[in-house]
């Protein structure tokens, strides 16, 4: 069975990493994108920043950090019919599991992350 994400660090480690980023950005927001999905049957090589802050290999996904509030939210794609046991990375359907693995405060569908009108 494929592992769900890294298993070397507890969620508290990722919470601490994101807290240090919040301190660094102050009142700003940071949007960290995962790697783009690979073509074909190539293994995912997650972006260093996204993996460092979440430990997830899910693509396409985004991590939104609110420096002023000190909170973070993940925007995940649906996993679909593929099962984690078959090698699929965690997706929107696995929100409780992802919350436990990463320590983020909220999980939303990736489609909910849209640019404001007028951009």
PDB file of C-alpha atoms in Angstrom:
ATOM      1  CA  UNK A   1       0.000   0.000   0.000  1.00  0.00           C
ATOM      2  CA  UNK A   2       1.268   3.466  -0.887  1.00  0.00           C
ATOM      3  CA  UNK A   3       1.845   5.843   1.984  1.00  0.00           C
ATOM      4  CA  UNK A   4      -0.575   8.766   2.233  1.00  0.00           C
ATOM      5  CA  UNK A   5       2.116  11.369   2.660  1.00  0.00           C
ATOM      6  CA  UNK A   6       5.445  11.532   4.395  1.00  0.00           C
ATOM      7  CA  UNK A   7       5.485   9.855   7.781  1.00  0.00           C
ATOM      8  CA  UNK A   8       8.676  11.329   9.220  1.00  0.00           C
ATOM      9  CA  UNK A   9       7.074  14.415  10.749  1.00  0.00           C
ATOM     10  CA  UNK A  10       3.938  14.898  12.863  1.00  0.00           C
ATOM     11  CA  UNK A  11       1.353  17.544  11.970  1.00  0.00           C
ATOM     12  CA  UNK A  12       2.794  19.793  14.696  1.00  0.00           C
ATOM     13  CA  UNK A  13       5.996  20.119  12.675  1.00  0.00           C
ATOM     14  CA  UNK A  14       4.079  21.478   9.677  1.00  0.00           C
ATOM     15  CA  UNK A  15       2.059  23.785  11.936  1.00  0.00           C
ATOM     16  CA  UNK A  16       5.327  25.199  13.294  1.00  0.00           C
ATOM     17  CA  UNK A  17       6.795  25.660   9.826  1.00  0.00           C
ATOM     18  CA  UNK A  18       3.710  27.539   8.669  1.00  0.00           C
ATOM     19  CA  UNK A  19       3.719  29.639  11.869  1.00  0.00           C
ATOM     20  CA  UNK A  20       7.282  30.771  11.121  1.00  0.00           C
ATOM     21  CA  UNK A  21       6.186  31.719   7.610  1.00  0.00           C
ATOM     22  CA  UNK A  22       3.250  33.697   9.070  1.00  0.00           C
ATOM     23  CA  UNK A  23       5.685  35.647  11.247  1.00  0.00           C
ATOM     24  CA  UNK A  24       7.855  36.381   8.232  1.00  0.00           C
ATOM     25  CA  UNK A  25       5.035  37.646   5.987  1.00  0.00           C
ATOM     26  CA  UNK A  26       3.209  39.672   8.652  1.00  0.00           C
ATOM     27  CA  UNK A  27      -0.159  40.931   7.391  1.00  0.00           C
ATOM     28  CA  UNK A  28       0.313  39.486   3.897  1.00  0.00           C
ATOM     29  CA  UNK A  29      -0.980  36.278   2.366  1.00  0.00           C
ATOM     30  CA  UNK A  30       1.080  33.524   0.761  1.00  0.00           C
ATOM     31  CA  UNK A  31      -0.262  31.175  -1.886  1.00  0.00           C
ATOM     32  CA  UNK A  32       1.903  28.114  -2.411  1.00  0.00           C
ATOM     33  CA  UNK A  33       1.138  25.897  -5.381  1.00  0.00           C
ATOM     34  CA  UNK A  34       1.831  22.195  -5.564  1.00  0.00           C
ATOM     35  CA  UNK A  35       3.673  20.715  -8.495  1.00  0.00           C
ATOM     36  CA  UNK A  36       1.726  20.395 -11.706  1.00  0.00           C
ATOM     37  CA  UNK A  37       0.287  16.934 -12.340  1.00  0.00           C
ATOM     38  CA  UNK A  38       2.686  14.834 -14.397  1.00  0.00           C
ATOM     39  CA  UNK A  39       1.690  13.436 -17.791  1.00  0.00           C
ATOM     40  CA  UNK A  40       1.125   9.725 -18.024  1.00  0.00           C
ATOM     41  CA  UNK A  41       2.273   7.368 -15.321  1.00  0.00           C
ATOM     42  CA  UNK A  42       5.204   9.373 -14.035  1.00  0.00           C
ATOM     43  CA  UNK A  43       5.537   9.646 -10.235  1.00  0.00           C
ATOM     44  CA  UNK A  44       4.790  13.063  -8.759  1.00  0.00           C
ATOM     45  CA  UNK A  45       7.765  15.203  -7.770  1.00  0.00           C
ATOM     46  CA  UNK A  46       6.119  17.609  -5.384  1.00  0.00           C
ATOM     47  CA  UNK A  47       7.361  21.200  -5.175  1.00  0.00           C
ATOM     48  CA  UNK A  48       9.787  21.650  -2.299  1.00  0.00           C
ATOM     49  CA  UNK A  49       7.853  24.520  -0.719  1.00  0.00           C
ATOM     50  CA  UNK A  50       4.473  22.780  -0.791  1.00  0.00           C
ATOM     51  CA  UNK A  51       5.903  19.529   0.557  1.00  0.00           C
ATOM     52  CA  UNK A  52       7.878  21.333   3.299  1.00  0.00           C
ATOM     53  CA  UNK A  53       4.729  23.092   4.535  1.00  0.00           C
ATOM     54  CA  UNK A  54       2.228  20.216   4.153  1.00  0.00           C
ATOM     55  CA  UNK A  55       3.962  16.881   3.577  1.00  0.00           C
ATOM     56  CA  UNK A  56       1.436  16.061   0.836  1.00  0.00           C
ATOM     57  CA  UNK A  57       2.024  14.802  -2.707  1.00  0.00           C
ATOM     58  CA  UNK A  58      -1.451  15.777  -3.954  1.00  0.00           C
ATOM     59  CA  UNK A  59      -1.579  17.718  -7.250  1.00  0.00           C
ATOM     60  CA  UNK A  60      -2.917  20.136  -8.299  1.00  0.00           C
ATOM     61  CA  UNK A  61      -3.366  21.709  -4.874  1.00  0.00           C
ATOM     62  CA  UNK A  62      -2.760  25.042  -3.177  1.00  0.00           C
ATOM     63  CA  UNK A  63      -1.895  26.179   0.337  1.00  0.00           C
ATOM     64  CA  UNK A  64      -3.175  29.630   1.315  1.00  0.00           C
ATOM     65  CA  UNK A  65      -1.553  31.161   4.381  1.00  0.00           C
ATOM     66  CA  UNK A  66      -3.015  34.233   6.079  1.00  0.00           C
ATOM     67  CA  UNK A  67      -0.120  35.871   7.906  1.00  0.00           C
ATOM     68  CA  UNK A  68      -2.286  38.270   9.927  1.00  0.00           C
ATOM     69  CA  UNK A  69      -4.628  35.569  11.217  1.00  0.00           C
ATOM     70  CA  UNK A  70      -1.898  32.926  11.471  1.00  0.00           C
ATOM     71  CA  UNK A  71      -4.081  30.376   9.660  1.00  0.00           C
ATOM     72  CA  UNK A  72      -3.729  28.153   6.644  1.00  0.00           C
ATOM     73  CA  UNK A  73      -6.138  26.427   4.279  1.00  0.00           C
ATOM     74  CA  UNK A  74      -5.594  23.730   1.701  1.00  0.00           C
ATOM     75  CA  UNK A  75      -7.402  23.721  -1.636  1.00  0.00           C
ATOM     76  CA  UNK A  76      -7.534  20.145  -2.891  1.00  0.00           C
ATOM     77  CA  UNK A  77      -8.838  18.391  -5.998  1.00  0.00           C
ATOM     78  CA  UNK A  78     -11.284  15.525  -5.643  1.00  0.00           C
ATOM     79  CA  UNK A  79      -9.631  12.130  -5.425  1.00  0.00           C
ATOM     80  CA  UNK A  80     -12.346  10.694  -7.615  1.00  0.00           C
ATOM     81  CA  UNK A  81     -12.855   6.970  -7.920  1.00  0.00           C
ATOM     82  CA  UNK A  82      -9.229   6.013  -7.351  1.00  0.00           C
ATOM     83  CA  UNK A  83      -8.578   4.658  -3.882  1.00  0.00           C
ATOM     84  CA  UNK A  84      -5.708   5.670  -1.648  1.00  0.00           C
ATOM     85  CA  UNK A  85      -4.901   1.973  -1.256  1.00  0.00           C
ATOM     86  CA  UNK A  86      -4.435   1.851  -5.045  1.00  0.00           C
ATOM     87  CA  UNK A  87      -1.925   4.695  -4.990  1.00  0.00           C
ATOM     88  CA  UNK A  88      -4.096   7.802  -5.271  1.00  0.00           C
ATOM     89  CA  UNK A  89      -2.927  10.744  -3.152  1.00  0.00           C
ATOM     90  CA  UNK A  90      -5.358  12.145  -0.574  1.00  0.00           C
ATOM     91  CA  UNK A  91      -7.988  14.446  -2.056  1.00  0.00           C
ATOM     92  CA  UNK A  92     -10.989  16.484  -1.048  1.00  0.00           C
ATOM     93  CA  UNK A  93     -12.881  13.350   0.032  1.00  0.00           C
ATOM     94  CA  UNK A  94     -10.156  12.704   2.620  1.00  0.00           C
ATOM     95  CA  UNK A  95     -10.520  16.058   4.421  1.00  0.00           C
ATOM     96  CA  UNK A  96     -10.452  14.641   7.969  1.00  0.00           C
ATOM     97  CA  UNK A  97      -7.357  12.596   7.212  1.00  0.00           C
ATOM     98  CA  UNK A  98      -5.602  15.566   5.581  1.00  0.00           C
ATOM     99  CA  UNK A  99      -6.458  17.790   8.559  1.00  0.00           C
ATOM    100  CA  UNK A 100      -4.845  15.239  10.869  1.00  0.00           C
ATOM    101  CA  UNK A 101      -1.749  14.813   8.653  1.00  0.00           C
ATOM    102  CA  UNK A 102      -1.084  18.509   8.049  1.00  0.00           C
ATOM    103  CA  UNK A 103      -2.665  20.478  10.901  1.00  0.00           C
ATOM    104  CA  UNK A 104      -4.223  23.056   8.558  1.00  0.00           C
ATOM    105  CA  UNK A 105      -7.322  24.839   9.792  1.00  0.00           C
ATOM    106  CA  UNK A 106      -9.497  24.354   6.700  1.00  0.00           C
ATOM    107  CA  UNK A 107      -9.829  22.365   3.494  1.00  0.00           C
ATOM    108  CA  UNK A 108     -11.718  23.582   0.417  1.00  0.00           C
ATOM    109  CA  UNK A 109     -12.239  22.351  -3.144  1.00  0.00           C
ATOM    110  CA  UNK A 110      -9.534  23.593  -5.494  1.00  0.00           C
ATOM    111  CA  UNK A 111     -12.229  25.199  -7.663  1.00  0.00           C
ATOM    112  CA  UNK A 112     -13.150  27.543  -4.805  1.00  0.00           C
ATOM    113  CA  UNK A 113      -9.819  29.331  -5.201  1.00  0.00           C
ATOM    114  CA  UNK A 114     -10.522  31.961  -7.816  1.00  0.00           C
ATOM    115  CA  UNK A 115      -8.994  35.302  -8.620  1.00  0.00           C
ATOM    116  CA  UNK A 116     -11.142  38.284  -7.682  1.00  0.00           C
ATOM    117  CA  UNK A 117     -13.053  39.810 -10.562  1.00  0.00           C
ATOM    118  CA  UNK A 118     -11.265  42.651 -12.301  1.00  0.00           C
ATOM    119  CA  UNK A 119      -7.787  41.043 -12.245  1.00  0.00           C
TER     120      UNK A 119
END
